mmCIF file of N, CA and C in Angstrom:
data_model
loop_
_atom_site.group_PDB
_atom_site.id
_atom_site.type_symbol
_atom_site.label_atom_id
_atom_site.label_comp_id
_atom_site.label_asym_id
_atom_site.label_seq_id
_atom_site.Cartn_x
_atom_site.Cartn_y
_atom_site.Cartn_z
ATOM 1 N N MET A 1 0.966 -1.056 0.010
ATOM 2 C CA MET A 1 -0.084 0.185 -0.002
ATOM 3 C C MET A 1 1.008 1.291 0.014
ATOM 4 N N THR A 2 0.615 2.082 -0.551
ATOM 5 C CA THR A 2 1.222 3.558 -0.577
ATOM 6 C C THR A 2 0.187 4.351 -0.268
ATOM 7 N N PRO A 3 0.410 5.512 0.320
ATOM 8 C CA PRO A 3 -0.541 6.431 0.412
ATOM 9 C C PRO A 3 -0.722 7.043 -0.783
ATOM 10 N N ASP A 4 -1.536 7.806 -1.136
ATOM 11 C CA ASP A 4 -2.263 8.455 -2.429
ATOM 12 C C ASP A 4 -1.608 9.770 -2.187
ATOM 13 N N ASN A 5 -1.559 10.614 -0.885
ATOM 14 C CA ASN A 5 -1.062 11.968 -0.960
ATOM 15 C C ASN A 5 0.393 12.058 -0.398
ATOM 16 N N GLU A 6 0.936 10.874 -0.006
ATOM 17 C CA GLU A 6 2.353 10.855 0.763
ATOM 18 C C GLU A 6 3.365 10.617 0.160
ATOM 19 N N GLN A 7 3.055 9.928 -1.287
ATOM 20 C CA GLN A 7 4.375 9.276 -1.979
ATOM 21 C C GLN A 7 5.113 10.254 -2.099
ATOM 22 N N GLY A 8 6.385 10.077 -1.893
ATOM 23 C CA GLY A 8 7.416 10.860 -2.550
ATOM 24 C C GLY A 8 7.996 11.643 -1.537
ATOM 25 N N ILE A 9 7.330 11.879 -0.417
ATOM 26 C CA ILE A 9 7.720 12.858 0.795
ATOM 27 C C ILE A 9 9.181 12.627 1.540
ATOM 28 N N VAL A 10 9.871 13.374 1.799
ATOM 29 C CA VAL A 10 11.254 13.037 2.099
ATOM 30 C C VAL A 10 11.413 13.968 3.530
ATOM 31 N N LEU A 11 11.922 13.396 4.268
ATOM 32 C CA LEU A 11 12.127 14.521 5.574
ATOM 33 C C LEU A 11 13.377 14.136 5.993
ATOM 34 N N ASP A 12 14.457 14.960 5.759
ATOM 35 C CA ASP A 12 15.948 15.074 6.382
ATOM 36 C C ASP A 12 16.268 13.852 5.345
ATOM 37 N N GLY A 13 16.181 13.680 4.110
ATOM 38 C CA GLY A 13 16.766 12.769 3.564
ATOM 39 C C GLY A 13 16.171 11.161 3.698
ATOM 40 N N GLN A 14 15.315 11.016 4.563
ATOM 41 C CA GLN A 14 14.483 9.825 4.713
ATOM 42 C C GLN A 14 12.998 9.712 4.108
ATOM 43 N N PRO A 15 12.341 8.595 3.690
ATOM 44 C CA PRO A 15 11.233 8.823 3.096
ATOM 45 C C PRO A 15 10.317 8.859 4.218
ATOM 46 N N ALA A 16 9.077 9.482 4.349
ATOM 47 C CA ALA A 16 8.034 10.046 5.219
ATOM 48 C C ALA A 16 7.636 8.257 5.684
ATOM 49 N N PRO A 17 7.411 8.249 7.091
ATOM 50 C CA PRO A 17 6.909 6.818 7.586
ATOM 51 C C PRO A 17 5.362 6.433 7.055
ATOM 52 N N LEU A 18 5.187 5.343 7.018
ATOM 53 C CA LEU A 18 3.658 5.047 7.006
ATOM 54 C C LEU A 18 2.698 4.755 7.959
ATOM 55 N N PHE A 19 1.873 4.987 7.971
ATOM 56 C CA PHE A 19 1.269 4.653 9.535
ATOM 57 C C PHE A 19 -0.067 3.793 8.947
ATOM 58 N N LEU A 20 -0.134 2.220 9.055
ATOM 59 C CA LEU A 20 -1.439 1.599 8.942
ATOM 60 C C LEU A 20 -1.728 0.906 10.364
ATOM 61 N N THR A 21 -2.809 0.318 9.850
ATOM 62 C CA THR A 21 -3.385 -0.615 10.792
ATOM 63 C C THR A 21 -3.635 -1.873 10.424
ATOM 64 N N SER A 22 -3.755 -2.862 11.473
ATOM 65 C CA SER A 22 -3.929 -3.955 11.363
ATOM 66 C C SER A 22 -4.847 -4.476 9.808
ATOM 67 N N ALA A 23 -5.734 -3.775 9.975
ATOM 68 C CA ALA A 23 -6.714 -4.085 8.879
ATOM 69 C C ALA A 23 -6.417 -3.461 7.617
ATOM 70 N N ASP A 24 -5.547 -2.348 7.277
ATOM 71 C CA ASP A 24 -4.483 -1.922 6.349
ATOM 72 C C ASP A 24 -3.483 -3.216 5.852
ATOM 73 N N LEU A 25 -2.860 -3.667 7.003
ATOM 74 C CA LEU A 25 -1.577 -4.351 6.680
ATOM 75 C C LEU A 25 -2.413 -6.064 5.913
ATOM 76 N N ALA A 26 -3.920 -6.198 6.468
ATOM 77 C CA ALA A 26 -4.329 -7.511 5.702
ATOM 78 C C ALA A 26 -4.601 -7.537 4.080
ATOM 79 N N LYS A 27 -4.831 -5.834 3.841
ATOM 80 C CA LYS A 27 -4.909 -5.933 2.304
ATOM 81 C C LYS A 27 -3.784 -6.227 1.520
ATOM 82 N N GLY A 28 -2.558 -5.974 2.081
ATOM 83 C CA GLY A 28 -0.993 -6.024 1.627
ATOM 84 C C GLY A 28 -1.362 -5.868 0.326
ATOM 85 N N PRO A 29 -0.001 -5.931 -0.526
ATOM 86 C CA PRO A 29 1.361 -5.723 0.194
ATOM 87 C C PRO A 29 1.782 -4.495 0.580
ATOM 88 N N VAL A 30 2.532 -4.474 1.540
ATOM 89 C CA VAL A 30 3.079 -3.007 1.828
ATOM 90 C C VAL A 30 4.592 -2.657 0.978
ATOM 91 N N THR A 31 4.402 -1.482 0.088
ATOM 92 C CA THR A 31 5.836 -1.367 -0.420
ATOM 93 C C THR A 31 6.382 -0.117 0.220
ATOM 94 N N LEU A 32 7.782 -0.606 1.020
ATOM 95 C CA LEU A 32 8.580 0.436 1.848
ATOM 96 C C LEU A 32 9.775 0.828 0.386
ATOM 97 N N ALA A 33 10.611 1.820 1.035
ATOM 98 C CA ALA A 33 11.599 2.144 0.277
ATOM 99 C C ALA A 33 12.812 1.915 1.044
ATOM 100 N N PRO A 34 14.398 1.797 0.964
ATOM 101 C CA PRO A 34 14.915 1.221 2.207
ATOM 102 C C PRO A 34 14.909 2.951 2.844
ATOM 103 N N GLY A 35 15.192 2.307 4.008
ATOM 104 C CA GLY A 35 15.146 3.294 5.320
ATOM 105 C C GLY A 35 13.963 3.950 5.967
ATOM 106 N N GLN A 36 12.711 3.587 5.133
ATOM 107 C CA GLN A 36 11.350 3.733 5.212
ATOM 108 C C GLN A 36 11.328 2.851 6.606
ATOM 109 N N SER A 37 10.051 3.528 7.378
ATOM 110 C CA SER A 37 9.622 2.652 8.437
ATOM 111 C C SER A 37 7.890 2.861 8.203
ATOM 112 N N LEU A 38 7.249 1.553 8.789
ATOM 113 C CA LEU A 38 6.097 1.450 8.649
ATOM 114 C C LEU A 38 5.472 1.198 10.356
ATOM 115 N N ILE A 39 5.062 2.036 10.761
ATOM 116 C CA ILE A 39 4.370 2.334 11.876
ATOM 117 C C ILE A 39 2.923 1.711 11.987
ATOM 118 N N VAL A 40 2.936 0.760 13.047
ATOM 119 C CA VAL A 40 1.635 0.046 13.257
ATOM 120 C C VAL A 40 0.919 0.684 14.118
ATOM 121 N N VAL A 41 -0.330 1.176 13.775
ATOM 122 C CA VAL A 41 -1.105 1.695 15.002
ATOM 123 C C VAL A 41 -2.288 0.908 14.828
ATOM 124 N N LEU A 42 -3.203 0.992 16.221
ATOM 125 C CA LEU A 42 -4.632 0.347 16.280
ATOM 126 C C LEU A 42 -5.443 1.506 15.737
ATOM 127 N N ASP A 43 -6.785 1.058 15.258
ATOM 128 C CA ASP A 43 -7.689 2.041 15.035
ATOM 129 C C ASP A 43 -7.827 3.136 15.937
ATOM 130 N N THR A 44 -8.186 4.258 15.971
ATOM 131 C CA THR A 44 -8.353 5.263 16.513
ATOM 132 C C THR A 44 -9.697 4.952 17.594
ATOM 133 N N GLU A 45 -10.471 3.899 17.146
ATOM 134 C CA GLU A 45 -11.652 3.811 18.585
ATOM 135 C C GLU A 45 -10.667 2.805 19.551
ATOM 136 N N ASN A 46 -9.879 2.323 19.112
ATOM 137 C CA ASN A 46 -9.107 1.167 19.895
ATOM 138 C C ASN A 46 -7.945 1.691 20.922
ATOM 139 N N GLY A 47 -7.789 3.050 20.790
ATOM 140 C CA GLY A 47 -6.578 3.881 21.703
ATOM 141 C C GLY A 47 -5.425 4.093 20.786
ATOM 142 N N GLY A 48 -5.494 3.824 19.582
ATOM 143 C CA GLY A 48 -3.892 4.221 19.152
ATOM 144 C C GLY A 48 -2.932 3.665 19.107
ATOM 145 N N ARG A 49 -2.329 2.995 20.134
ATOM 146 C CA ARG A 49 -0.918 2.450 20.225
ATOM 147 C C ARG A 49 -1.156 0.601 20.011
ATOM 148 N N PHE A 50 -0.096 0.240 18.982
ATOM 149 C CA PHE A 50 -0.103 -0.970 18.982
ATOM 150 C C PHE A 50 1.068 -1.883 19.482
ATOM 151 N N THR A 51 1.077 -2.664 20.562
ATOM 152 C CA THR A 51 1.690 -3.097 21.561
ATOM 153 C C THR A 51 1.936 -4.651 21.593
ATOM 154 N N GLY A 52 1.434 -5.421 20.373
ATOM 155 C CA GLY A 52 1.625 -6.723 20.105
ATOM 156 C C GLY A 52 2.972 -6.968 19.582
ATOM 157 N N THR A 53 3.230 -8.010 19.160
ATOM 158 C CA THR A 53 4.571 -8.523 18.396
ATOM 159 C C THR A 53 4.326 -8.972 17.014
ATOM 160 N N GLY A 54 5.352 -9.017 16.483
ATOM 161 C CA GLY A 54 5.431 -9.198 15.229
ATOM 162 C C GLY A 54 7.210 -9.621 14.779
ATOM 163 N N GLY A 55 7.240 -9.448 13.422
ATOM 164 C CA GLY A 55 8.369 -9.896 12.380
ATOM 165 C C GLY A 55 8.379 -10.518 11.297
ATOM 166 N N THR A 56 9.774 -10.499 10.583
ATOM 167 C CA THR A 56 9.840 -11.013 9.243
ATOM 168 C C THR A 56 10.032 -12.336 9.083
ATOM 169 N N GLU A 57 10.146 -12.689 7.833
ATOM 170 C CA GLU A 57 11.011 -13.985 7.632
ATOM 171 C C GLU A 57 12.431 -13.581 7.269
ATOM 172 N N ASP A 58 12.540 -12.485 6.377
ATOM 173 C CA ASP A 58 14.159 -12.252 6.389
ATOM 174 C C ASP A 58 13.894 -11.146 6.670
ATOM 175 N N ASN A 59 15.066 -10.758 8.130
ATOM 176 C CA ASN A 59 15.486 -9.508 8.798
ATOM 177 C C ASN A 59 16.357 -8.502 7.673
ATOM 178 N N ALA A 60 17.111 -9.485 7.047
ATOM 179 C CA ALA A 60 17.778 -8.410 5.759
ATOM 180 C C ALA A 60 16.901 -7.236 5.287
ATOM 181 N N VAL A 61 15.806 -7.878 5.060
ATOM 182 C CA VAL A 61 14.894 -7.068 4.053
ATOM 183 C C VAL A 61 14.207 -6.071 4.842
ATOM 184 N N ALA A 62 13.728 -6.338 5.967
ATOM 185 C CA ALA A 62 12.939 -5.391 6.640
ATOM 186 C C ALA A 62 12.882 -6.037 8.320
ATOM 187 N N THR A 63 12.896 -5.179 9.007
ATOM 188 C CA THR A 63 13.295 -5.913 10.578
ATOM 189 C C THR A 63 11.721 -4.808 11.452
ATOM 190 N N PHE A 64 11.479 -5.720 12.585
ATOM 191 C CA PHE A 64 10.164 -5.107 13.170
ATOM 192 C C PHE A 64 11.000 -4.978 14.587
ATOM 193 N N ASP A 65 10.658 -3.673 15.316
ATOM 194 C CA ASP A 65 10.812 -3.192 16.442
ATOM 195 C C ASP A 65 9.308 -2.945 17.315
ATOM 196 N N ALA A 66 9.798 -3.769 18.402
ATOM 197 C CA ALA A 66 8.165 -3.749 19.087
ATOM 198 C C ALA A 66 8.112 -2.284 19.818
ATOM 199 N N ALA A 67 6.738 -2.112 20.288
ATOM 200 C CA ALA A 67 6.343 -1.054 21.056
ATOM 201 C C ALA A 67 7.033 -0.860 22.301
ATOM 202 N N THR A 68 7.536 0.200 22.866
ATOM 203 C CA THR A 68 8.141 0.951 24.083
ATOM 204 C C THR A 68 6.940 1.880 24.777
ATOM 205 N N THR A 69 7.183 1.462 25.982
ATOM 206 C CA THR A 69 6.610 2.524 26.889
ATOM 207 C C THR A 69 7.067 2.841 27.794
ATOM 208 N N GLY A 70 7.145 4.295 28.019
ATOM 209 C CA GLY A 70 8.163 5.280 28.867
ATOM 210 C C GLY A 70 7.122 4.787 30.121
ATOM 211 N N ALA A 71 8.606 4.592 31.195
ATOM 212 C CA ALA A 71 8.523 4.645 32.355
ATOM 213 C C ALA A 71 7.847 5.445 33.756
ATOM 214 N N THR A 72 7.956 6.686 32.584
ATOM 215 C CA THR A 72 6.986 7.895 33.309
ATOM 216 C C THR A 72 6.591 8.631 32.022
ATOM 217 N N ASP A 73 5.647 9.666 32.809
ATOM 218 C CA ASP A 73 5.533 10.517 31.418
ATOM 219 C C ASP A 73 6.055 11.360 30.822
ATOM 220 N N ASP A 74 7.496 11.640 31.069
ATOM 221 C CA ASP A 74 8.677 11.850 30.294
ATOM 222 C C ASP A 74 9.849 11.235 29.706
ATOM 223 N N ASP A 75 8.972 10.103 30.002
ATOM 224 C CA ASP A 75 10.028 9.060 28.935
ATOM 225 C C ASP A 75 9.115 8.886 27.859
ATOM 226 N N ALA A 76 9.833 8.882 26.642
ATOM 227 C CA ALA A 76 9.093 8.240 25.344
ATOM 228 C C ALA A 76 8.837 6.846 25.030
ATOM 229 N N SER A 77 7.447 7.271 24.250
ATOM 230 C CA SER A 77 6.925 6.000 23.995
ATOM 231 C C SER A 77 6.841 5.781 22.585
ATOM 232 N N PHE A 78 7.415 4.501 21.989
ATOM 233 C CA PHE A 78 6.824 4.319 20.360
ATOM 234 C C PHE A 78 6.056 3.018 20.095
ATOM 235 N N ASN A 79 5.389 3.246 19.010
ATOM 236 C CA ASN A 79 4.281 2.338 18.264
ATOM 237 C C ASN A 79 5.395 0.999 18.218
ATOM 238 N N ALA A 80 4.986 0.224 17.627
ATOM 239 C CA ALA A 80 5.552 -1.160 16.578
ATOM 240 C C ALA A 80 5.768 -0.185 15.600
ATOM 241 N N ALA A 81 6.913 -0.912 14.868
ATOM 242 C CA ALA A 81 7.298 -0.337 13.101
ATOM 243 C C ALA A 81 8.344 -1.902 12.884
ATOM 244 N N PHE A 82 8.168 -1.736 11.506
ATOM 245 C CA PHE A 82 8.969 -2.045 10.563
ATOM 246 C C PHE A 82 9.948 -1.397 9.978
ATOM 247 N N SER A 83 10.947 -1.469 9.476
ATOM 248 C CA SER A 83 11.780 -0.937 8.750
ATOM 249 C C SER A 83 12.371 -1.811 7.886
ATOM 250 N N GLY A 84 11.958 -0.789 6.214
ATOM 251 C CA GLY A 84 12.886 -1.360 5.487
ATOM 252 C C GLY A 84 14.518 -1.225 5.166
ATOM 253 N N GLU A 85 14.923 -2.426 4.988
ATOM 254 C CA GLU A 85 16.538 -2.510 5.101
ATOM 255 C C GLU A 85 17.317 -2.678 3.933
ATOM 256 N N LYS A 86 16.718 -3.543 3.121
ATOM 257 C CA LYS A 86 17.543 -3.747 1.595
ATOM 258 C C LYS A 86 16.290 -3.759 0.607
ATOM 259 N N VAL A 87 16.317 -3.712 -0.625
ATOM 260 C CA VAL A 87 15.692 -4.205 -2.023
ATOM 261 C C VAL A 87 15.603 -5.575 -1.852
ATOM 262 N N GLY A 88 14.114 -6.017 -1.774
ATOM 263 C CA GLY A 88 13.424 -7.519 -1.796
ATOM 264 C C GLY A 88 12.277 -7.501 -1.097
ATOM 265 N N THR A 89 11.789 -8.598 -0.900
ATOM 266 C CA THR A 89 10.504 -9.433 -0.468
ATOM 267 C C THR A 89 10.734 -10.291 0.755
ATOM 268 N N THR A 90 9.719 -9.688 1.435
ATOM 269 C CA THR A 90 9.853 -10.802 2.704
ATOM 270 C C THR A 90 8.490 -10.908 3.204
ATOM 271 N N LYS A 91 7.773 -11.838 3.907
ATOM 272 C CA LYS A 91 6.752 -11.803 4.495
ATOM 273 C C LYS A 91 6.819 -10.969 5.876
ATOM 274 N N GLY A 92 5.648 -10.395 6.180
ATOM 275 C CA GLY A 92 5.886 -9.531 7.806
ATOM 276 C C GLY A 92 4.564 -10.473 8.505
ATOM 277 N N TRP A 93 4.470 -10.252 9.701
ATOM 278 C CA TRP A 93 3.462 -10.550 10.594
ATOM 279 C C TRP A 93 2.947 -10.040 11.878
ATOM 280 N N ILE A 94 2.019 -9.474 12.363
ATOM 281 C CA ILE A 94 2.020 -9.225 13.533
ATOM 282 C C ILE A 94 0.525 -9.608 14.052
ATOM 283 N N ALA A 95 1.221 -9.488 15.543
ATOM 284 C CA ALA A 95 0.000 -10.621 16.375
ATOM 285 C C ALA A 95 -0.440 -9.677 17.438
ATOM 286 N N GLY A 96 -1.757 -9.513 17.794
ATOM 287 C CA GLY A 96 -2.123 -8.368 18.873
ATOM 288 C C GLY A 96 -2.147 -9.256 20.309
ATOM 289 N N ALA A 97 -2.769 -8.377 21.331
ATOM 290 C CA ALA A 97 -2.885 -8.834 22.439
ATOM 291 C C ALA A 97 -3.706 -10.006 22.557
ATOM 292 N N ASP A 98 -5.134 -10.017 21.601
ATOM 293 C CA ASP A 98 -5.968 -10.967 21.537
ATOM 294 C C ASP A 98 -5.378 -12.570 20.617
ATOM 295 N N GLY A 99 -4.075 -12.029 20.400
ATOM 296 C CA GLY A 99 -3.656 -13.405 19.607
ATOM 297 C C GLY A 99 -3.940 -13.753 18.228
ATOM 298 N N GLN A 100 -4.408 -12.684 17.374
ATOM 299 C CA GLN A 100 -5.008 -12.822 16.114
ATOM 300 C C GLN A 100 -3.837 -12.044 15.432
ATOM 301 N N ARG A 101 -3.696 -13.022 14.717
ATOM 302 C CA ARG A 101 -2.464 -12.837 13.632
ATOM 303 C C ARG A 101 -2.610 -12.456 12.208
ATOM 304 N N THR A 102 -1.974 -11.157 12.181
ATOM 305 C CA THR A 102 -1.906 -10.721 10.451
ATOM 306 C C THR A 102 -0.681 -10.988 9.642
ATOM 307 N N THR A 103 -1.025 -11.635 8.410
ATOM 308 C CA THR A 103 0.530 -12.040 7.810
ATOM 309 C C THR A 103 0.211 -11.517 6.424
ATOM 310 N N PHE A 104 1.717 -10.794 6.209
ATOM 311 C CA PHE A 104 1.281 -9.636 4.770
ATOM 312 C C PHE A 104 2.615 -9.504 4.085
ATOM 313 N N ASP A 105 2.671 -9.260 2.906
ATOM 314 C CA ASP A 105 3.873 -9.356 2.276
ATOM 315 C C ASP A 105 4.289 -7.614 2.119
ATOM 316 N N ILE A 106 6.281 -7.619 2.439
ATOM 317 C CA ILE A 106 6.501 -6.318 2.645
ATOM 318 C C ILE A 106 7.509 -6.251 1.277
ATOM 319 N N ILE A 107 7.423 -5.402 0.564
ATOM 320 C CA ILE A 107 8.305 -4.951 -0.435
ATOM 321 C C ILE A 107 8.808 -3.678 -0.353
ATOM 322 N N VAL A 108 10.085 -4.135 -0.472
ATOM 323 C CA VAL A 108 11.341 -2.874 0.010
ATOM 324 C C VAL A 108 11.765 -2.366 -1.812
ATOM 325 N N ALA A 109 11.455 -1.639 -2.108
ATOM 326 C CA ALA A 109 12.125 -1.164 -3.282
ATOM 327 C C ALA A 109 12.948 0.301 -3.696
ATOM 328 N N ALA A 110 13.648 0.095 -4.482
ATOM 329 C CA ALA A 110 14.554 1.519 -4.503
ATOM 330 C C ALA A 110 13.168 2.359 -5.277
ATOM 331 N N SER A 111 13.704 3.802 -4.815
ATOM 332 C CA SER A 111 12.880 4.783 -5.537
ATOM 333 C C SER A 111 13.269 5.234 -6.627
#
């Protein structure tokens, strides 16, 4: 999936991150540029942050970083995210707290 109005936006030399829900991911595939992030978010009615698990079949193509929650209000918290590492294709997956697993293709393509 590529957002219609955000394709080609570059921030400080890096492509803008994509923000997708598990429902968006289920429609796959997701295309990233090397260095681009895919931030996994819950539907807004469910509170925003996805804190489940995830991974990829090939970490050389894309990697998964679990969400982090700050210990205090002053500490930063981050949503779970995938990062495009190098050109290629891999399977990605996420599993929410309810155990429901979503699998999708990740394509990392040079722009």
